[in-house]
PDB file of C-alpha atoms (C1' of nucleotides) in Angstrom:
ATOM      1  CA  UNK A   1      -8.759   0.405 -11.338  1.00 83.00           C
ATOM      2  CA  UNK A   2      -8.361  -0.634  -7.605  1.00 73.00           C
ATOM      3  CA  UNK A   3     -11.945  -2.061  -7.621  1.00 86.00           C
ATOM      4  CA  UNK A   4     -11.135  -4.766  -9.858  1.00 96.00           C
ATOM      5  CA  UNK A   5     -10.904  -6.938  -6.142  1.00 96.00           C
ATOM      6  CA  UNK A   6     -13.933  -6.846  -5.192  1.00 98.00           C
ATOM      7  CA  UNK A   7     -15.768  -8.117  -8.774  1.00 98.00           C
ATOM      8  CA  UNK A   8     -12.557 -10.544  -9.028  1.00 98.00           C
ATOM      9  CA  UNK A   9     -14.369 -12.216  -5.359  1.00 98.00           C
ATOM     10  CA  UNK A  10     -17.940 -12.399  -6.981  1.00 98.00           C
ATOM     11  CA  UNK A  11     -16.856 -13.756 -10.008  1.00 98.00           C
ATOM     12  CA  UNK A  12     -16.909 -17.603  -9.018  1.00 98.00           C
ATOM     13  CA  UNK A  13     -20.357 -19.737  -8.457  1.00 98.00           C
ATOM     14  CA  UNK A  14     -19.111 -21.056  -5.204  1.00 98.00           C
ATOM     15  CA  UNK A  15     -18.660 -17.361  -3.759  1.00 98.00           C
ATOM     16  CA  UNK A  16     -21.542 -16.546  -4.900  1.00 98.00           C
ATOM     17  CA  UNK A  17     -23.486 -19.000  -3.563  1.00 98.00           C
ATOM     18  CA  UNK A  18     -21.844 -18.449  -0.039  1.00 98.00           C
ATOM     19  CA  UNK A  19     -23.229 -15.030  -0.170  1.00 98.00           C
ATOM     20  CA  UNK A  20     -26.674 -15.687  -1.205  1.00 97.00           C
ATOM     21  CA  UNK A  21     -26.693 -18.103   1.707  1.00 97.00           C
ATOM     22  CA  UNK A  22     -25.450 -15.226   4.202  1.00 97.00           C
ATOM     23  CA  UNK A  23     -27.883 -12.926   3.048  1.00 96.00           C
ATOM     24  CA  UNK A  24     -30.730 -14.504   4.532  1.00 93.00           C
ATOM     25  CA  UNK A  25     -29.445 -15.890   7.852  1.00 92.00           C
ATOM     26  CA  UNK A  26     -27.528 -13.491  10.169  1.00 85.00           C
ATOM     27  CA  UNK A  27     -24.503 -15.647  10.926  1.00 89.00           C
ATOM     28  CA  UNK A  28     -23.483 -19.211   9.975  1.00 97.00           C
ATOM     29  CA  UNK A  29     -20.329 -20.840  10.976  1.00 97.00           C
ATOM     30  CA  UNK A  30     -17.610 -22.106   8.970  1.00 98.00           C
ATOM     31  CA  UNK A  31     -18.862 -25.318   8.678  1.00 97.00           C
ATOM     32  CA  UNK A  32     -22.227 -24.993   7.759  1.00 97.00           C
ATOM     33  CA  UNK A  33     -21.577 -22.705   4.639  1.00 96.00           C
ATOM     34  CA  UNK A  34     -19.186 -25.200   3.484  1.00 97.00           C
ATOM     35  CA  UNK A  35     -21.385 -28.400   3.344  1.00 96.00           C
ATOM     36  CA  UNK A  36     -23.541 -28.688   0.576  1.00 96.00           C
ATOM     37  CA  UNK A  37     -21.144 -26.575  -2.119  1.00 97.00           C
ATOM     38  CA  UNK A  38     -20.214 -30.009  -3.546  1.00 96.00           C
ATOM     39  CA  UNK A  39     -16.274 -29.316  -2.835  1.00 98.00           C
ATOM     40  CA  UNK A  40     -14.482 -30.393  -0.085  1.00 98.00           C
ATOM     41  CA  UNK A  41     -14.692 -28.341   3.148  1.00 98.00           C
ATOM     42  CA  UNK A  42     -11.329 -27.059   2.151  1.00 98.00           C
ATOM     43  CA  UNK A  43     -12.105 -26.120  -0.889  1.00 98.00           C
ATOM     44  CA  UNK A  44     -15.055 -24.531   0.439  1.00 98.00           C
ATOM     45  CA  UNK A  45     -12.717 -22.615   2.924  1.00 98.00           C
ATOM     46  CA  UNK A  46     -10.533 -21.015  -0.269  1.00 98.00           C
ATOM     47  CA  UNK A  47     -13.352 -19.678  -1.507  1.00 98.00           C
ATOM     48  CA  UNK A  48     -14.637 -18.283   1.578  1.00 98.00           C
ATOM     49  CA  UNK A  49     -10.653 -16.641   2.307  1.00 98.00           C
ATOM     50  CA  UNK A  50     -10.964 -14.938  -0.735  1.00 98.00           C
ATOM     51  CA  UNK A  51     -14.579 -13.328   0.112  1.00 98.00           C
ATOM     52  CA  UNK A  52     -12.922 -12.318   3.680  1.00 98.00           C
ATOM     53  CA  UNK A  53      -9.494 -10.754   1.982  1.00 97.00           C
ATOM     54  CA  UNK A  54     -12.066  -8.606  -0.432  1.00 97.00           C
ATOM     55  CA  UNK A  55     -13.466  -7.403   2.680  1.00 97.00           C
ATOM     56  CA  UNK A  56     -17.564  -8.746   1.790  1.00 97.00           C
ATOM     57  CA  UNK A  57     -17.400 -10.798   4.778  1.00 98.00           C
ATOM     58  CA  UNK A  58     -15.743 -10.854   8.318  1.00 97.00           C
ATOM     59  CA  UNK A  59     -14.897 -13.600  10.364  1.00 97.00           C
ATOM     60  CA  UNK A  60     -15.035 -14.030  14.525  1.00 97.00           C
ATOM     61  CA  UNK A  61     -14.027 -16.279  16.345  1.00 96.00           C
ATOM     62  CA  UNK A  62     -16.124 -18.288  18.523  1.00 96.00           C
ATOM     63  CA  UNK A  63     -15.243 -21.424  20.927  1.00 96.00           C
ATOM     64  CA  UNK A  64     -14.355 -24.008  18.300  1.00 97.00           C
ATOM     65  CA  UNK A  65     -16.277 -22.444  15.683  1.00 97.00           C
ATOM     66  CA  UNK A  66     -15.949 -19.717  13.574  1.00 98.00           C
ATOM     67  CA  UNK A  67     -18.801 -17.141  12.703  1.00 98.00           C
ATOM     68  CA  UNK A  68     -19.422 -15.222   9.522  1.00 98.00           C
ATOM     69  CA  UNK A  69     -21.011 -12.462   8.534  1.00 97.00           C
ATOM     70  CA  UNK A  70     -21.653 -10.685   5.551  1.00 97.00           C
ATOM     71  CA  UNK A  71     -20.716  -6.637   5.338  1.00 97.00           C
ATOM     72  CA  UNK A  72     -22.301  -4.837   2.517  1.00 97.00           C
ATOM     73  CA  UNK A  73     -20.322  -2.032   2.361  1.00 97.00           C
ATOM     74  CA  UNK A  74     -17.994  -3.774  -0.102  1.00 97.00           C
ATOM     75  CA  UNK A  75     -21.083  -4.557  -2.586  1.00 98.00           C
ATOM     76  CA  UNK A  76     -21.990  -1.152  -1.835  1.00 97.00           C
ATOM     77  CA  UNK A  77     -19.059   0.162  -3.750  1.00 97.00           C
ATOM     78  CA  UNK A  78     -19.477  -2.033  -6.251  1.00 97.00           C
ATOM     79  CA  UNK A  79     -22.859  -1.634  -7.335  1.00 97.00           C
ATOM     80  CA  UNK A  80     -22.440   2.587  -7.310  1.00 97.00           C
ATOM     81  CA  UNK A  81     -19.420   1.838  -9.766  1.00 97.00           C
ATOM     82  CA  UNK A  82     -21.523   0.030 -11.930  1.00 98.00           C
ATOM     83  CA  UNK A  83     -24.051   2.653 -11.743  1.00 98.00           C
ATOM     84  CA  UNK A  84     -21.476   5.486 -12.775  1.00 97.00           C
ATOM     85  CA  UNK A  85     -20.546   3.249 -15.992  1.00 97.00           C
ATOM     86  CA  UNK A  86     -23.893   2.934 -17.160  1.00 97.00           C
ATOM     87  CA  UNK A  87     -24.800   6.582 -16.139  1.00 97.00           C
ATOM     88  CA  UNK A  88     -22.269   7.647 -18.658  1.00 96.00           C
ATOM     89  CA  UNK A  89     -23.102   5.862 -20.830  1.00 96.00           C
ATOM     90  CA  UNK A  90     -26.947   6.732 -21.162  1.00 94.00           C
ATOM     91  CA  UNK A  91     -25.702  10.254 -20.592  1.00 92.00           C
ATOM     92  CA  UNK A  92     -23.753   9.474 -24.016  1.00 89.00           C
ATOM     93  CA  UNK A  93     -26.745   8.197 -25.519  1.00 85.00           C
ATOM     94  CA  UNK A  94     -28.779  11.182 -24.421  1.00 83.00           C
ATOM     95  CA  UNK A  95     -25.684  13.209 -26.324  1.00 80.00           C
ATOM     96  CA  UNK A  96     -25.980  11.790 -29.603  1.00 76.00           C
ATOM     97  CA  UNK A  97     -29.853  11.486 -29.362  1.00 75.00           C
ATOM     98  CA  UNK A  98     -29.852  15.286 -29.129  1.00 80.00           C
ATOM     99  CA  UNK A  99     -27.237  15.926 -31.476  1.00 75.00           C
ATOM    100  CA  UNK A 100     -28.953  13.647 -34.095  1.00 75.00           C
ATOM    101  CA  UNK A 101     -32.374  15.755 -33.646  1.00 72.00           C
ATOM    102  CA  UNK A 102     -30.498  19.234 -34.043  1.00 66.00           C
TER     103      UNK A 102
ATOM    104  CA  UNK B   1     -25.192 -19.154  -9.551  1.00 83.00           C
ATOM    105  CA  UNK B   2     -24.344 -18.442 -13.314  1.00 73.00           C
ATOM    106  CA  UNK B   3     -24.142 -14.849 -13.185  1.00 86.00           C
ATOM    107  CA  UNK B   4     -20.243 -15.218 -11.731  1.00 96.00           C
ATOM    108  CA  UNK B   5     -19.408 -14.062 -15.336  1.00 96.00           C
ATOM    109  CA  UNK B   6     -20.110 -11.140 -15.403  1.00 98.00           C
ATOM    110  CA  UNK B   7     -18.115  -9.935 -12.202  1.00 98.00           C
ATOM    111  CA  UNK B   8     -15.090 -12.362 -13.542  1.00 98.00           C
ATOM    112  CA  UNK B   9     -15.366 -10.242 -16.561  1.00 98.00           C
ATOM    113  CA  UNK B  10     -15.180  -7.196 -14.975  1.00 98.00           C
ATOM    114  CA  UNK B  11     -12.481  -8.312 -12.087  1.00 98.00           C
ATOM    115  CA  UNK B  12      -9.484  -6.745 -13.651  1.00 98.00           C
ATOM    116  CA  UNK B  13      -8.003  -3.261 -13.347  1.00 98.00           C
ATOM    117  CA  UNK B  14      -7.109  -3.206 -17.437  1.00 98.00           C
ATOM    118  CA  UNK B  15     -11.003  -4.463 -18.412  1.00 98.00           C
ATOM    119  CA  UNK B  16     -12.710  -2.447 -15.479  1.00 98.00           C
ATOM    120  CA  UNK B  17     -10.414   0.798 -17.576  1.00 98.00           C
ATOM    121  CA  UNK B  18     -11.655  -0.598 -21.195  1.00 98.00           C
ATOM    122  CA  UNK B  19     -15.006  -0.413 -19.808  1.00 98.00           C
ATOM    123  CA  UNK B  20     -14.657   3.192 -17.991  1.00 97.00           C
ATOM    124  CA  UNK B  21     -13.268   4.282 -21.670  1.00 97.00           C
ATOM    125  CA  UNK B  22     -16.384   2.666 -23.248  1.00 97.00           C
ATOM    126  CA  UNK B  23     -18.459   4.689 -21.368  1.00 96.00           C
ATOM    127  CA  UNK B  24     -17.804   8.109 -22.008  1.00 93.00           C
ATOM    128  CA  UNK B  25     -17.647   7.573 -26.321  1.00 92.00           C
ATOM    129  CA  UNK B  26     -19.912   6.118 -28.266  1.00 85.00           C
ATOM    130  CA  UNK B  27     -17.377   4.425 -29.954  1.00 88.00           C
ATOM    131  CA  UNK B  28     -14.266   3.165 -30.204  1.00 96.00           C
ATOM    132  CA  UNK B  29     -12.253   1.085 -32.588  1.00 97.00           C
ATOM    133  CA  UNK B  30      -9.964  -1.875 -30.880  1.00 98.00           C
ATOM    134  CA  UNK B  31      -6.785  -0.370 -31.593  1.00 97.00           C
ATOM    135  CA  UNK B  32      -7.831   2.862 -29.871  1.00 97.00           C
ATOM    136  CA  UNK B  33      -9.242   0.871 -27.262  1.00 96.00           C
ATOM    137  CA  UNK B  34      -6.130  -0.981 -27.112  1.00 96.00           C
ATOM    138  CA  UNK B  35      -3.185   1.820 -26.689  1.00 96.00           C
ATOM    139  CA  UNK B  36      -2.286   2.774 -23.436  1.00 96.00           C
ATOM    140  CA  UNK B  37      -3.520   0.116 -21.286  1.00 97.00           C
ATOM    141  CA  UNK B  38       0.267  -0.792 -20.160  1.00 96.00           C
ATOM    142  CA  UNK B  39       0.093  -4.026 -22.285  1.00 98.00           C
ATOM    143  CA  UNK B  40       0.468  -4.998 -25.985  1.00 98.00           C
ATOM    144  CA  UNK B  41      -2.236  -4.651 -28.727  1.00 97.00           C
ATOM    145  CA  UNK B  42      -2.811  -8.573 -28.735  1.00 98.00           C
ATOM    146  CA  UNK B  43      -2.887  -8.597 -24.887  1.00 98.00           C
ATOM    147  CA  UNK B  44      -5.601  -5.816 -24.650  1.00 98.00           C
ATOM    148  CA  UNK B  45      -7.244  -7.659 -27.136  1.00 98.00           C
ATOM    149  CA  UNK B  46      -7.447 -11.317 -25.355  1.00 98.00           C
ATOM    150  CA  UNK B  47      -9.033  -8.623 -22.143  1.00 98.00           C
ATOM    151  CA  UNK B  48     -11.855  -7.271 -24.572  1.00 98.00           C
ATOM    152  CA  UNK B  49     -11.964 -10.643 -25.979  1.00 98.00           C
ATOM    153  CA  UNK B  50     -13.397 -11.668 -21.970  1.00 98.00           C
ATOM    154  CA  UNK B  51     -15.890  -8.599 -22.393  1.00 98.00           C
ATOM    155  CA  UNK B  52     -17.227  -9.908 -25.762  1.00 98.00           C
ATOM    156  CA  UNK B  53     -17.948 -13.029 -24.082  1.00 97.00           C
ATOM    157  CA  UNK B  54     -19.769 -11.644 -21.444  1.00 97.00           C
ATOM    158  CA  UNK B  55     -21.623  -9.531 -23.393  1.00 97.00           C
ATOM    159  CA  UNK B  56     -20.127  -6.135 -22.259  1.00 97.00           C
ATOM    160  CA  UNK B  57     -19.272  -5.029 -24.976  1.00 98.00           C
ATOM    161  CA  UNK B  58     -20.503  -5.764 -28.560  1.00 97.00           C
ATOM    162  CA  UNK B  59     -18.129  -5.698 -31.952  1.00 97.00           C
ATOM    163  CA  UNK B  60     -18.644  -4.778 -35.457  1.00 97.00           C
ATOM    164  CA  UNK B  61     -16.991  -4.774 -38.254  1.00 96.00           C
ATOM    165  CA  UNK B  62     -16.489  -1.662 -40.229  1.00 96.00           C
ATOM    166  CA  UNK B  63     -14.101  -1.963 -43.185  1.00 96.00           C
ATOM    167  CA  UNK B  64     -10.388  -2.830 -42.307  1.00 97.00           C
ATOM    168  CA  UNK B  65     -11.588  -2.035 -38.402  1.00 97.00           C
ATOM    169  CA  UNK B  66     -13.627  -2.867 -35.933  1.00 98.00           C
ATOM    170  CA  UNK B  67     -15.869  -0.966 -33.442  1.00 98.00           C
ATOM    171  CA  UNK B  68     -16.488  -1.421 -30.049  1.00 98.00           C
ATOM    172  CA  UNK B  69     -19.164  -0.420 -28.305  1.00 97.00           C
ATOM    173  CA  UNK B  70     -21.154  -0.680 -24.470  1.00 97.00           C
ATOM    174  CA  UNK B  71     -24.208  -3.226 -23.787  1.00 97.00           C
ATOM    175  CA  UNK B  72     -25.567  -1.892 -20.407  1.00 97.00           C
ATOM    176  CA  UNK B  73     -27.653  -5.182 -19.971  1.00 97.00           C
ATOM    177  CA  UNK B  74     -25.587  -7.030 -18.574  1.00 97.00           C
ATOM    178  CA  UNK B  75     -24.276  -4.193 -16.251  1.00 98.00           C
ATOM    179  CA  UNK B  76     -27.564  -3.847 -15.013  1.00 97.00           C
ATOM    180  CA  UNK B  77     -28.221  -7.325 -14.216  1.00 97.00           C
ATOM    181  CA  UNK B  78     -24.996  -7.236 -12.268  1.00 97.00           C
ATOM    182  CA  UNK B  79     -25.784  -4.613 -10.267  1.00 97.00           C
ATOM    183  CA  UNK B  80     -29.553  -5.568  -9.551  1.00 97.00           C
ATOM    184  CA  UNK B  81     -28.408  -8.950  -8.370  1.00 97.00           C
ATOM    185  CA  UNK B  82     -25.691  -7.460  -5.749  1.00 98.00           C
ATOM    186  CA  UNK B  83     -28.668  -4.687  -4.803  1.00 98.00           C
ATOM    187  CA  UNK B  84     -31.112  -7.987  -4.368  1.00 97.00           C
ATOM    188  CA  UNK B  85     -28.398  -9.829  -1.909  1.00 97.00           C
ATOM    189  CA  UNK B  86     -27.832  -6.434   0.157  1.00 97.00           C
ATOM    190  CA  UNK B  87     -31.799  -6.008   0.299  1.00 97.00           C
ATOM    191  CA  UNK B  88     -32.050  -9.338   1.735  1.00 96.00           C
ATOM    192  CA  UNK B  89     -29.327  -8.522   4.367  1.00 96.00           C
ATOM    193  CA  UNK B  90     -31.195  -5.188   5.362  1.00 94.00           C
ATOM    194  CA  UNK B  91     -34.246  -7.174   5.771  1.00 93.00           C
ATOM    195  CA  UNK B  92     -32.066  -9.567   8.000  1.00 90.00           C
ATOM    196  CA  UNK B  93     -30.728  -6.998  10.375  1.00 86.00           C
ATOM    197  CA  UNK B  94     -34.284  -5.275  10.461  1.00 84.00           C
ATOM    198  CA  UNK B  95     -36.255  -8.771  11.794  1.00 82.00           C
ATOM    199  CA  UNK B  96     -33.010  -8.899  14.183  1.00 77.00           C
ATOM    200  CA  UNK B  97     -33.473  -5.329  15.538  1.00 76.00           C
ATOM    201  CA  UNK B  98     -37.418  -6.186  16.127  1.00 82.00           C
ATOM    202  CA  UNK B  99     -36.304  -9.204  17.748  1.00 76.00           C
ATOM    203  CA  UNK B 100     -34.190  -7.587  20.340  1.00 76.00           C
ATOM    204  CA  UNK B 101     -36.569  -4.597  20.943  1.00 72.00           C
ATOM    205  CA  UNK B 102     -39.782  -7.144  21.671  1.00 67.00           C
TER     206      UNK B 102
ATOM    207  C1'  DC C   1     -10.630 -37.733  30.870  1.00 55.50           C
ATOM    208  C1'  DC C   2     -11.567 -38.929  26.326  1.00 55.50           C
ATOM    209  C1'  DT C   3     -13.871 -38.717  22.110  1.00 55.50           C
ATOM    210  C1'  DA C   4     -16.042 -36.226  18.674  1.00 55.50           C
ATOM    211  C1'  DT C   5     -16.275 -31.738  16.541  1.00 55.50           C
ATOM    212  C1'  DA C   6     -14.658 -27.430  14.227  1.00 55.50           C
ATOM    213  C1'  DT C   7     -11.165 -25.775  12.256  1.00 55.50           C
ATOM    214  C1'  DG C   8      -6.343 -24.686  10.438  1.00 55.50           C
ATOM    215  C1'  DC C   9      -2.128 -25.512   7.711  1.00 55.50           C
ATOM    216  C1'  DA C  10       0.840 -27.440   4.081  1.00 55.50           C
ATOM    217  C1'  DA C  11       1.984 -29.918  -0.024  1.00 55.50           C
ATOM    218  C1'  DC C  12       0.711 -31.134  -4.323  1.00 55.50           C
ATOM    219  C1'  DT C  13      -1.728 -31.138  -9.043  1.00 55.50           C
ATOM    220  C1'  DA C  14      -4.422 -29.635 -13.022  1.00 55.50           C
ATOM    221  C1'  DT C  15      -6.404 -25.867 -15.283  1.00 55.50           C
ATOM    222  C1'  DT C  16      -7.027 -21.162 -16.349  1.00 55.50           C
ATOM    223  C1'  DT C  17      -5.334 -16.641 -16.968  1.00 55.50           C
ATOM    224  C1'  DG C  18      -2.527 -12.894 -18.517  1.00 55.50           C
ATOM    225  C1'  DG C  19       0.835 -11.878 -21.132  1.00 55.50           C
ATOM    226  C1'  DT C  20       4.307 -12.255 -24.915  1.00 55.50           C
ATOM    227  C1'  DT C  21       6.163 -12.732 -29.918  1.00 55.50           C
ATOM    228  C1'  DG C  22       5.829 -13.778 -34.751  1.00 55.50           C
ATOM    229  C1'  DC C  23       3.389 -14.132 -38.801  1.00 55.50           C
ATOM    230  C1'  DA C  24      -0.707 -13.904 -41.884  1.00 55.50           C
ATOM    231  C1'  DT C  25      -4.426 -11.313 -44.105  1.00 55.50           C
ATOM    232  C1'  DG C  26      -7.692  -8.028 -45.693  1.00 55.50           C
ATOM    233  C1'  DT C  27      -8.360  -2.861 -46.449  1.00 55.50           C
ATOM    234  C1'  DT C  28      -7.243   1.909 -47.637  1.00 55.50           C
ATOM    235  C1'  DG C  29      -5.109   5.872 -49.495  1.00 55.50           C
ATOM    236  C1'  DT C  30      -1.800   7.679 -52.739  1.00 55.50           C
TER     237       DT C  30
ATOM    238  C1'  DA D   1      -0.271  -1.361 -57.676  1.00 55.50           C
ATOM    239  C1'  DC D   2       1.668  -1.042 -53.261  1.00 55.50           C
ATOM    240  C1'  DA D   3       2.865   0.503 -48.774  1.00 55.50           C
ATOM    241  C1'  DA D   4       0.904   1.339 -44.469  1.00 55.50           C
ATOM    242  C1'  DC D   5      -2.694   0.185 -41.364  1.00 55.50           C
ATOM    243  C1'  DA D   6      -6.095  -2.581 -38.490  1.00 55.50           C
ATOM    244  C1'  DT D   7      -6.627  -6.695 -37.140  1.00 55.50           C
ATOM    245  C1'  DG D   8      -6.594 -11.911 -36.464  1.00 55.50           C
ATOM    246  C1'  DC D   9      -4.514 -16.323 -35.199  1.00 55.50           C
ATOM    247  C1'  DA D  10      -1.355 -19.609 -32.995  1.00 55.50           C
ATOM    248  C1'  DA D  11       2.349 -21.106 -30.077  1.00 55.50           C
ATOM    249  C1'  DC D  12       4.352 -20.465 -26.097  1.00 55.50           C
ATOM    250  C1'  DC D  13       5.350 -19.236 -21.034  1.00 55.50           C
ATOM    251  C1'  DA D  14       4.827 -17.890 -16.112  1.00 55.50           C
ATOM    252  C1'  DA D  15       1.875 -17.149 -12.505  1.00 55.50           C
ATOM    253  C1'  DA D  16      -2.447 -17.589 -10.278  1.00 55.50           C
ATOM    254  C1'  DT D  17      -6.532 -20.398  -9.140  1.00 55.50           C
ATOM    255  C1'  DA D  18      -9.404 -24.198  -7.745  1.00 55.50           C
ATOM    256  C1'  DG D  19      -9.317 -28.174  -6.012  1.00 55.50           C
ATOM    257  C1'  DT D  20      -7.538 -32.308  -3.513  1.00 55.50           C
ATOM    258  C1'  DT D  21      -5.534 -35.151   0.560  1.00 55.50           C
ATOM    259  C1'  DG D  22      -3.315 -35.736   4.931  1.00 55.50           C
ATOM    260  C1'  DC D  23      -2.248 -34.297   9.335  1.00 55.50           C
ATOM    261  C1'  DA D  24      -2.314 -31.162  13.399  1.00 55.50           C
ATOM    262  C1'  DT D  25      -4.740 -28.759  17.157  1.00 55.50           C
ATOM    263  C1'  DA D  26      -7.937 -26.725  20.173  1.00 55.50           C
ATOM    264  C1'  DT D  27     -12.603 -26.897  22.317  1.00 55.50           C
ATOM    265  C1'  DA D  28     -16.948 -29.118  24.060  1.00 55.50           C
ATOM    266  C1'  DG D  29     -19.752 -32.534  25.984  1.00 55.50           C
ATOM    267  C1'  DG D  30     -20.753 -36.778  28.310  1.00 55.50           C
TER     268       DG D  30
END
DNA sequence: CCTATATGCAACTATTTGGTTGCATGTTGT
DNA sequence: ACAACATGCAACCAAATAGTTGCATATAGG
């Protein structure tokens, strides 16, 4: 179970606050997502690493500043596995619905 | 952002396999669940313990065992709230595209 | 040029996590 | 009744995580 990674990087409040923030602006810079998460900008900057080494956002550099952006191909992959589990699962249901009614 | 526990529940290769299991049975008891996942009984048990809390996965008693089984709910929630922050992205890009092409 | 800004890096600490072992307890089948 | 089975609970340990502070460094703007 290699995708473990990705739900391992949206399993903290902080992260996922970072990404509902770049979801609806198309690039921020290190600083700004990191004001406002009531942490340090450090700590802040953790968080954000661990996002960037799942692969859900990329960084570029920029001057002095940093720019991030969100890539949803990650979350992509993530959503269709939850999909298969509960797929099979009502595909299971379906099973024993039908073998109940025989 | 309290839906981080779900994806901290399922960010780990031996809970993301007693899920996958889950799925294709109806049931299973914990010591079935428990064989085979590379650790011992009481440490696969502390992992499905983290599902129960999430509200995965659901127990009952039944005798001297108990049986597992799969709560989509919370699966579902999961997934609609990654699908909601990728949405937001596409809509992102799309107002950027129009942007550029005016 | 010089100051303020944006960021990085390292050391350190407390807490949580993932795992173990050992022992206790209720349940079942013979 | 009793042995085997399914499970729970607690203590313990190592490693990972989340956070901090302090200091270094490069870039931008007046």
């Amino acid at each position: 179970m290699l995708e473990a990674e990705i739900y391992k990087a949206l399993g903290d409040p902080i992260r996922l606050e970072i990404l509902q923030r770049l979801s609806t602006r198309s690039a921020y810079t290190i600083g700004e997502l990191s004001a406002n998460l009531g942490v340090s900008r450090q700590g802040a900057r953790k968080q954000l690493q661990v996002l960037v080494q799942a692969n859900v956002v990329h960084l570029a550099q920029n001057g002095r500043e940093t720019l991030v952006t969100l890539d949803t191909t990650a979350l992509q992959l993530a959503r269709s596995f939850i999909a298969r589990i509960e797929s099979q699962w009502e595909q299971r249901l379906e099973a024993l619905k039908n073998f109940v009614e025989e």
